XYZ file of C-alpha atoms in Angstrom:
579
model
C -190.974 -7.143 130.998
C -188.514 -9.516 129.131
C -187.539 -8.465 125.554
C -187.131 -11.494 122.619
C -183.220 -11.248 121.598
C -181.737 -13.737 118.800
C -178.428 -14.957 119.396
C -177.026 -14.185 116.433
C -177.672 -10.282 117.349
C -175.922 -10.708 120.457
C -172.982 -12.196 118.596
C -172.508 -8.988 116.383
C -171.837 -6.872 119.978
C -167.912 -6.941 119.984
C -167.838 -5.951 116.518
C -170.318 -2.914 117.205
C -168.412 -2.053 120.428
C -164.983 -1.750 118.610
C -166.503 0.450 115.856
C -166.862 2.982 119.136
C -163.303 2.150 120.611
C -165.188 1.077 123.623
C -162.625 -0.713 126.182
C -164.166 -4.037 127.020
C -162.052 -3.064 130.738
C -164.576 -0.059 130.866
C -167.890 -2.468 131.051
C -167.326 -2.913 135.436
C -166.833 0.713 135.874
C -170.010 1.465 133.877
C -172.155 -1.218 135.959
C -170.830 0.143 139.561
C -172.164 3.735 138.131
C -175.883 4.601 139.832
C -176.837 6.436 136.885
C -177.235 4.204 133.944
C -176.080 4.777 130.871
C -177.511 3.748 126.588
C -175.259 4.642 123.892
C -177.562 3.993 120.238
C -175.339 4.683 117.071
C -176.744 6.519 113.862
C -177.918 3.440 112.771
C -180.497 2.854 115.608
C -178.663 0.056 117.425
C -177.685 0.121 121.064
C -174.039 -0.054 121.239
C -173.984 0.368 125.245
C -176.209 -0.398 128.207
C -174.795 -0.148 131.669
C -176.453 -2.456 134.382
C -178.975 -0.024 135.480
C -180.752 0.461 132.024
C -180.056 -3.370 131.555
C -182.076 -3.864 134.807
C -185.033 -1.526 133.271
C -185.158 -3.114 130.086
C -185.383 -6.670 131.684
C -182.330 -8.073 130.518
C -178.178 -8.032 130.514
C -176.179 -5.429 129.250
C -175.119 -7.818 126.291
C -178.886 -8.686 125.574
C -179.578 -4.816 125.118
C -176.400 -4.017 123.165
C -177.610 -6.629 120.733
C -181.062 -5.292 119.996
C -182.063 -1.863 117.980
C -183.664 0.914 119.329
C -187.139 0.416 117.952
C -187.454 -2.954 119.514
C -186.387 -1.525 122.524
C -189.486 1.204 122.562
C -191.864 -1.443 121.133
C -191.347 -3.472 124.627
C -191.347 -0.027 126.394
C -194.600 0.668 124.911
C -196.161 -2.250 125.472
C -194.729 -2.623 129.260
C -198.262 -1.351 131.002
C -200.162 1.871 131.598
C -201.170 4.815 129.243
C -198.631 7.014 131.107
C -195.960 4.425 129.761
C -197.350 4.701 125.977
C -197.186 8.747 125.760
C -193.908 8.323 127.136
C -192.856 5.466 124.209
C -194.889 8.121 121.545
C -192.466 11.119 122.372
C -189.734 9.144 122.543
C -190.054 8.514 118.983
C -191.141 11.974 118.239
C -188.097 12.976 120.500
C -186.048 10.545 117.925
C -187.891 11.541 114.571
C -186.854 15.396 115.008
C -183.737 14.717 117.161
C -184.351 16.924 119.835
C -183.507 16.562 123.782
C -186.349 14.306 126.036
C -186.262 14.135 129.352
C -189.557 12.338 131.965
C -189.828 10.508 134.872
C -191.398 6.900 135.095
C -192.177 4.292 137.589
C -190.453 0.711 137.430
C -191.540 -1.589 140.082
C -191.010 0.572 143.582
C -188.308 2.826 141.859
C -188.576 6.425 140.657
C -186.355 7.157 137.795
C -185.569 9.769 135.680
C -184.643 9.299 131.543
C -182.922 12.066 129.400
C -182.578 11.576 126.319
C -179.399 13.981 124.336
C -178.369 13.768 120.235
C -174.954 12.566 119.632
C -172.651 13.556 116.640
C -172.604 10.833 114.126
C -176.558 10.683 114.332
C -176.315 8.787 117.377
C -178.054 9.367 121.131
C -176.894 9.216 124.749
C -179.583 8.520 127.120
C -179.024 8.721 131.338
C -181.352 6.757 133.724
C -181.397 8.223 137.228
C -182.782 6.245 140.207
C -184.650 9.084 142.019
C -186.530 7.151 144.601
C -184.518 7.916 147.290
C -184.677 11.706 146.597
C -188.842 11.333 145.571
C -189.256 9.609 148.908
C -187.918 12.161 151.290
C -189.676 15.324 148.989
C -192.868 13.316 149.649
C -192.079 13.144 153.424
C -191.073 16.607 153.382
C -194.502 17.619 152.035
C -196.433 16.002 154.300
C -194.721 16.900 157.175
C -195.056 21.087 155.732
C -198.624 19.950 156.137
C -198.532 18.350 159.632
C -198.071 19.801 163.053
C -194.878 18.072 164.374
C -196.018 18.237 167.892
C -199.070 16.132 167.777
C -198.849 14.979 164.515
C -202.585 16.565 163.279
C -203.043 18.549 159.675
C -201.545 22.503 160.400
C -203.067 25.655 158.955
C -202.521 24.687 155.469
C -203.850 21.121 155.236
C -206.661 22.234 156.875
C -207.126 25.104 153.849
C -207.179 22.164 151.672
C -209.452 20.201 153.246
C -211.842 23.257 153.754
C -211.508 24.180 150.210
C -212.079 20.783 149.177
C -215.270 21.334 151.425
C -216.619 24.099 149.911
C -216.082 22.508 146.528
C -218.302 20.158 147.471
C -220.956 22.101 148.850
C -220.688 24.194 145.722
C -221.057 20.982 143.614
C -223.639 19.070 145.380
C -224.973 21.528 148.214
C -223.125 19.446 151.083
C -222.695 21.634 154.371
C -220.105 21.453 156.525
C -219.235 23.727 160.079
C -215.848 24.573 161.052
C -215.163 24.791 165.116
C -212.643 26.907 166.496
C -211.125 25.946 169.763
C -208.990 27.869 171.987
C -207.497 26.103 175.595
C -208.636 27.638 178.843
C -206.176 28.194 181.593
C -203.421 26.227 179.227
C -200.850 29.092 179.970
C -200.948 28.609 183.893
C -199.851 24.946 182.890
C -196.912 26.413 180.624
C -196.054 29.078 183.533
C -196.112 27.109 186.551
C -195.150 23.104 185.172
C -193.253 23.847 181.945
C -193.314 23.467 178.158
C -192.843 20.039 178.344
C -195.861 19.159 180.453
C -197.976 21.718 178.622
C -196.589 19.769 175.296
C -197.676 16.568 176.387
C -200.764 18.125 177.335
C -201.470 19.002 174.180
C -200.787 15.814 172.850
C -203.715 14.018 175.053
C -205.851 17.239 173.502
C -205.283 16.173 170.501
C -205.939 12.135 170.941
C -209.346 13.200 172.625
C -210.508 15.614 169.560
C -209.668 12.352 167.343
C -211.662 10.254 169.213
C -215.046 12.583 168.933
C -215.001 13.231 165.690
C -216.023 10.706 162.325
C -213.281 9.551 160.160
C -214.281 12.361 157.272
C -213.903 15.388 159.763
C -210.538 17.178 160.171
C -209.069 17.754 163.256
C -206.117 20.923 162.991
C -203.718 22.603 165.103
C -203.271 25.652 164.166
C -201.307 27.758 167.020
C -200.142 27.028 170.150
C -203.434 26.220 171.865
C -205.539 26.506 168.960
C -207.462 24.044 167.270
C -209.966 23.617 164.414
C -212.474 21.154 163.394
C -214.001 20.749 160.248
C -217.334 18.632 160.255
C -218.582 17.733 156.574
C -221.544 16.473 155.549
C -223.577 18.706 157.553
C -227.352 18.311 157.128
C -228.571 19.917 160.491
C -227.291 22.312 163.085
C -228.295 20.662 165.815
C -225.184 18.133 164.927
C -222.361 20.180 165.104
C -224.438 21.683 168.251
C -223.870 18.310 169.919
C -220.098 17.845 168.478
C -219.419 21.353 169.858
C -221.200 20.106 173.474
C -219.194 16.913 172.909
C -215.766 18.906 172.941
C -216.270 21.247 175.837
C -217.067 18.158 177.656
C -214.008 16.534 177.002
C -211.336 18.522 177.017
C -212.647 19.547 180.149
C -212.199 16.212 181.603
C -209.366 15.998 184.202
C -205.759 14.870 182.730
C -202.732 13.189 184.312
C -199.600 14.024 182.728
C -195.897 13.334 184.279
C -197.741 12.647 187.493
C -199.780 16.122 187.401
C -203.652 15.970 187.614
C -204.824 18.514 184.973
C -207.766 20.923 184.444
C -208.128 22.813 181.884
C -211.123 23.740 179.684
C -211.989 25.087 175.868
C -213.817 27.740 174.301
C -215.597 27.051 170.910
C -216.875 29.361 167.851
C -218.456 28.101 165.104
C -219.164 28.914 161.433
C -221.696 27.038 159.567
C -221.462 26.910 156.072
C -223.375 28.155 153.611
C -225.683 30.392 156.638
C -222.383 31.777 157.847
C -220.467 32.460 154.435
C -219.440 30.221 151.510
C -215.282 30.807 151.016
C -212.856 30.100 153.606
C -211.843 33.272 154.655
C -215.241 34.207 155.961
C -216.176 31.304 157.642
C -212.809 31.344 159.689
C -213.320 34.823 160.158
C -216.894 34.110 161.960
C -216.025 31.246 164.138
C -213.559 33.662 165.294
C -215.806 35.872 166.260
C -218.054 33.755 167.575
C -215.182 32.132 169.857
C -214.106 35.838 171.384
C -218.232 35.766 172.252
C -217.923 32.406 173.748
C -215.052 33.982 175.899
C -216.527 37.148 177.067
C -219.423 35.102 178.307
C -217.474 33.030 180.694
C -215.023 30.086 178.954
C -215.719 26.979 178.870
C -218.715 27.228 176.387
C -219.752 26.810 172.577
C -221.451 30.096 170.781
C -222.507 29.795 166.965
C -221.608 33.039 165.271
C -224.398 35.515 164.941
C -224.327 38.195 162.643
C -224.200 40.948 164.909
C -220.870 39.700 166.140
C -219.729 41.473 163.685
C -220.665 44.978 164.549
C -219.218 44.334 167.896
C -216.250 43.369 166.574
C -215.926 46.266 164.452
C -216.504 48.290 167.402
C -213.364 46.571 169.533
C -211.155 47.381 166.898
C -212.078 50.545 166.203
C -212.163 51.066 170.175
C -208.524 49.001 170.116
C -207.092 51.973 167.138
C -208.337 54.992 169.585
C -206.593 53.809 172.933
C -203.068 53.588 170.750
C -203.802 56.784 170.436
C -205.589 57.892 173.664
C -202.018 57.806 175.330
C -200.729 60.457 173.193
C -203.777 62.493 173.021
C -204.138 62.805 177.000
C -207.362 61.660 176.633
C -206.708 59.647 179.799
C -207.060 61.048 183.344
C -206.838 60.208 186.945
C -209.894 60.477 189.319
C -208.825 60.269 193.314
C -211.635 58.081 195.873
C -210.789 59.427 199.161
C -210.462 56.762 202.121
C -211.199 57.378 205.529
C -209.834 56.586 209.350
C -212.594 55.341 211.766
C -210.675 55.977 214.553
C -209.600 59.705 213.737
C -212.362 60.634 211.328
C -209.874 62.001 209.299
C -209.148 61.561 205.321
C -205.945 59.583 204.955
C -205.339 58.909 201.399
C -206.632 58.259 198.128
C -207.143 55.552 195.054
C -206.126 56.507 192.061
C -208.857 55.549 189.541
C -207.981 55.816 185.718
C -210.640 57.401 183.209
C -210.884 57.872 179.770
C -212.680 60.971 178.334
C -212.963 59.490 174.275
C -213.433 62.667 172.035
C -216.535 61.220 170.440
C -217.640 58.329 172.891
C -217.398 60.541 176.174
C -216.019 58.807 179.264
C -215.348 54.864 178.728
C -215.912 52.681 181.456
C -212.944 51.599 182.859
C -214.778 47.609 182.945
C -214.631 47.788 179.073
C -211.184 49.156 178.135
C -209.062 47.893 181.159
C -209.503 44.255 180.181
C -209.082 46.110 176.124
C -205.374 46.848 177.131
C -204.368 43.786 179.134
C -205.497 41.976 176.204
C -203.205 44.009 173.739
C -200.564 44.534 175.494
C -200.857 48.500 176.304
C -201.528 47.858 180.006
C -197.971 48.459 180.841
C -197.230 51.806 179.231
C -200.935 52.797 180.698
C -200.134 51.708 184.184
C -196.801 54.150 183.697
C -198.575 56.839 182.827
C -200.893 56.593 185.761
C -198.065 55.847 188.106
C -196.494 58.827 187.519
C -199.582 61.450 187.004
C -200.722 59.845 190.372
C -197.292 60.763 191.830
C -197.051 64.347 190.289
C -200.765 65.177 191.689
C -200.292 63.795 195.334
C -196.940 66.057 195.410
C -199.033 68.614 195.306
C -201.724 67.344 198.690
C -200.562 68.211 201.982
C -199.015 65.339 203.771
C -199.401 63.182 205.189
C -202.418 61.891 202.366
C -201.332 59.033 200.520
C -201.808 58.103 197.112
C -202.789 54.477 196.188
C -201.911 53.077 193.077
C -202.725 49.379 191.546
C -200.228 47.451 189.737
C -200.941 44.819 187.705
C -199.507 41.349 186.874
C -198.641 42.650 183.564
C -196.528 45.477 185.228
C -194.611 43.382 187.640
C -193.396 40.743 184.467
C -191.516 43.996 183.422
C -187.957 44.280 184.457
C -188.117 47.929 184.515
C -191.136 47.970 187.357
C -189.232 49.061 190.766
C -186.818 51.382 188.251
C -190.085 53.024 186.728
C -191.375 53.799 190.220
C -187.875 55.557 191.425
C -188.076 57.249 188.581
C -192.066 58.500 189.384
C -190.940 59.590 193.012
C -187.977 61.249 191.880
C -189.464 63.242 189.267
C -192.180 64.182 191.174
C -190.620 64.800 194.639
C -193.250 62.281 196.348
C -191.637 60.877 199.274
C -191.459 57.209 199.210
C -193.593 56.917 202.181
C -196.912 58.535 200.855
C -197.102 55.830 197.610
C -199.112 52.804 198.290
C -198.815 50.333 195.056
C -201.936 47.848 195.490
C -201.611 44.334 193.921
C -204.467 41.502 193.396
C -203.662 37.874 194.393
C -202.831 37.173 190.772
C -199.473 39.003 190.899
C -198.183 36.244 193.343
C -199.902 33.510 191.523
C -196.908 34.032 189.141
C -193.435 33.694 189.537
C -193.598 34.280 193.558
C -189.854 33.982 194.562
C -189.201 36.873 192.146
C -192.580 38.621 192.865
C -191.864 38.497 196.294
C -188.255 40.159 195.999
C -189.832 42.783 193.557
C -192.183 43.560 196.855
C -189.051 43.653 199.185
C -187.595 46.206 196.559
C -189.909 48.456 196.894
C -190.720 48.344 201.151
C -186.798 48.769 200.847
C -187.503 52.071 199.192
C -189.858 53.119 201.778
C -193.198 52.494 199.996
C -196.408 50.958 201.310
C -197.633 47.783 199.752
C -201.584 46.935 199.683
C -203.176 43.498 198.991
C -206.201 44.621 197.147
C -209.127 42.353 196.770
C -208.725 40.422 199.828
C -210.760 37.526 200.391
C -211.341 36.683 196.894
C -208.961 33.832 195.476
C -207.859 30.983 196.795
C -204.859 31.465 199.037
C -204.849 35.199 200.467
C -203.602 34.141 204.274
C -200.532 32.453 202.584
C -199.994 35.438 201.208
C -199.953 37.034 204.086
C -197.242 34.795 205.966
C -195.126 35.535 202.864
C -194.834 38.799 203.076
C -195.573 41.832 205.596
C -198.409 43.185 203.618
C -198.989 46.914 205.130
C -202.824 46.963 204.482
C -205.706 44.974 203.296
C -208.416 45.811 201.270
C -211.578 44.284 201.926
C -213.449 43.025 198.341
C -216.732 45.129 197.936
C -218.712 41.961 197.561
C -218.208 41.273 201.478
C -219.287 44.475 202.468
C -222.675 44.244 200.329
C -223.074 40.958 202.170
C -222.887 42.350 205.417
C -226.857 42.999 205.513
C -227.910 40.418 203.602
C -226.086 37.611 204.685
C -226.174 36.001 208.697
C -222.074 35.426 208.178
C -221.457 39.055 206.657
C -220.248 40.377 210.365
C -218.438 37.414 211.544
C -216.484 37.409 207.835
C -215.678 41.049 208.413
C -214.409 40.718 212.134
C -212.266 37.839 211.134
C -210.484 39.657 208.722
C -210.454 42.837 210.483
C -209.046 40.626 213.721
C -206.367 38.966 211.329
C -205.311 42.788 210.458
C -204.651 43.848 213.501
C -202.984 40.560 214.950
C -200.415 40.989 212.138
C -200.360 44.955 212.199
C -202.147 45.867 208.999
C -204.563 48.335 208.041
C -207.762 47.193 207.211
C -209.639 49.206 204.681
C -213.217 48.285 203.657
C -214.644 48.769 200.387
C -217.781 49.787 198.160
C -219.192 51.335 201.694
C -222.237 53.405 200.548
C -224.788 53.585 203.223
C -224.357 54.600 206.465
C -225.338 51.344 208.091
C -222.649 49.330 206.431
C -220.102 52.397 207.914
C -221.698 51.640 211.176
C -221.258 47.871 211.638
C -217.992 47.697 210.136
C -217.034 50.451 212.500
C -218.061 47.946 215.087
C -216.571 44.957 213.688
C -212.664 46.718 214.245
C -212.171 48.064 210.376
C -209.395 51.099 210.577
C -210.550 52.488 207.230
C -213.271 52.666 204.667
C -213.780 53.626 201.140
C -216.649 53.961 199.316
C -219.796 56.248 197.699
C -220.873 57.235 201.280
C -217.433 59.132 201.873
C -217.022 60.391 198.207
C -217.500 59.720 194.420
C -214.327 59.296 192.511
C -213.304 63.232 191.645
C -211.425 64.349 189.122
C -207.780 65.748 190.136
C -208.427 68.917 189.931
C -211.652 68.802 192.871
C -209.846 67.229 195.071
C -208.633 69.958 197.021
C -212.214 71.163 196.972
C -213.316 67.926 198.948
C -210.565 67.953 201.010
C -210.956 71.646 201.920
C -215.253 70.763 202.899
C -214.014 67.600 204.763
C -212.098 69.716 206.927
C -214.702 72.382 207.533
C -217.470 70.284 208.792
C -218.292 68.849 212.143
C -217.314 65.291 213.693
C -219.828 62.928 213.754
C -221.067 61.241 216.790
C -220.278 57.536 216.787
C -222.155 55.346 218.889
C -220.680 53.184 221.129
C -222.904 49.467 220.242
C -224.591 48.261 217.022
C -228.431 48.712 217.655
């Protein structure tokens, strides 16, 4: 804006300045200060305007200082917007009441703060500060506070804002929306084996694929390590959301090239629809999470829509979790033992310890139900320690040389205390190390193989026996047999059940038994339930068997009677050839 000023008023500036005893030499210093200064005398005349204030008005400092304040206010109010006119009105009101006033305004690309204070003698002092850089930094900080720094997707905070807006449109105009909660499958092994930089690069590529799958009106957010959310707006039919969920599962499951590595992951997706599954943000997020949990249970790489009964199942699961956290203290866990039979001597050689949970209200809870939950919530390590110590105490009372086999989970192998805990269990129970057998699955060997092998060798040095459980079900069992000299390999029950039904069943058992013999390892066939299976396993060269045909798992207090019955029974005849 420009302010019309007469030359005659300009010439009076010198006398006004002299009246205020302002040294003319002060002008360069005032103009060099970033903040502007405006001084107004008791008659409403501007007697001092430093450079920044003058540029705001649109004239030089000398021209501004010759103008009455009323003229400046009229020019300020004429400048542009309704907001500027409101601010001019506030200034007039403050002048009339002689009250301090402050406000913020825009001038071109700048943001300015103006503060006005009454001065002695009826005048005023006004300071003007350029806060453009600070406001820009604050705006950027506010923006970053709503974005995930890695993927630059909206974070949980911005997602919540968009979700609240979508639900407001639902209430106002009936516009439906859907929430798709994603969790990446098999992402953790990428981080563990290739490192976090590769994992981060993979997450960025996942974010790009998700962006490409949605419309501009939809929101893709990252709310956790490998958790993403899609807010789908303007949903008229659940089929639209179903198509999006299917597209997401397909896109995420395609191979990635990251830093020279070909990587394949997957996505599980839980879906909640508004208004059918909830009309508020918390309810929708909760129900999408329940549907995601169902998708994971059903096998991963799937999408599931929320169903009302999922809530009841989750409540039951949470109650089971609470009960399990107290079960150790309440001594509700107990061990059952399933014996193993040597096929050459027909003698029992040892027993496998199997945990059972006798719930005070539900009765016996299946290990298939509570073991995965214990692994998920981090209870498997303390439960595993209890199993080890109790099994050693029980086995110490068995007749020598019966052994006890205890399964050790991958989570326990990650613990730095595993070897020390086993040493302590042996010492307190008095069980010789040679009568303890540690069973591990291939999952243990997949993690940090160098450290795992070191732990296995430490156990071997103690005299503890080590066996590979569920042999043949993994990808690299043979390579692991070469890297560590196991004492025993246990043939998975799936191969035993295939003996009769599949033509190659006997050949597989024969190959594993031959491998064990050549490596000097005992081979135990698990899951033997019929005499026919026993006969064929014996013929193929396995050394030991375990299964219901020998005995079901029995409580510790019943094991002595089982051992006595076995010793008293006549030795069965063993045919020399297969029928």
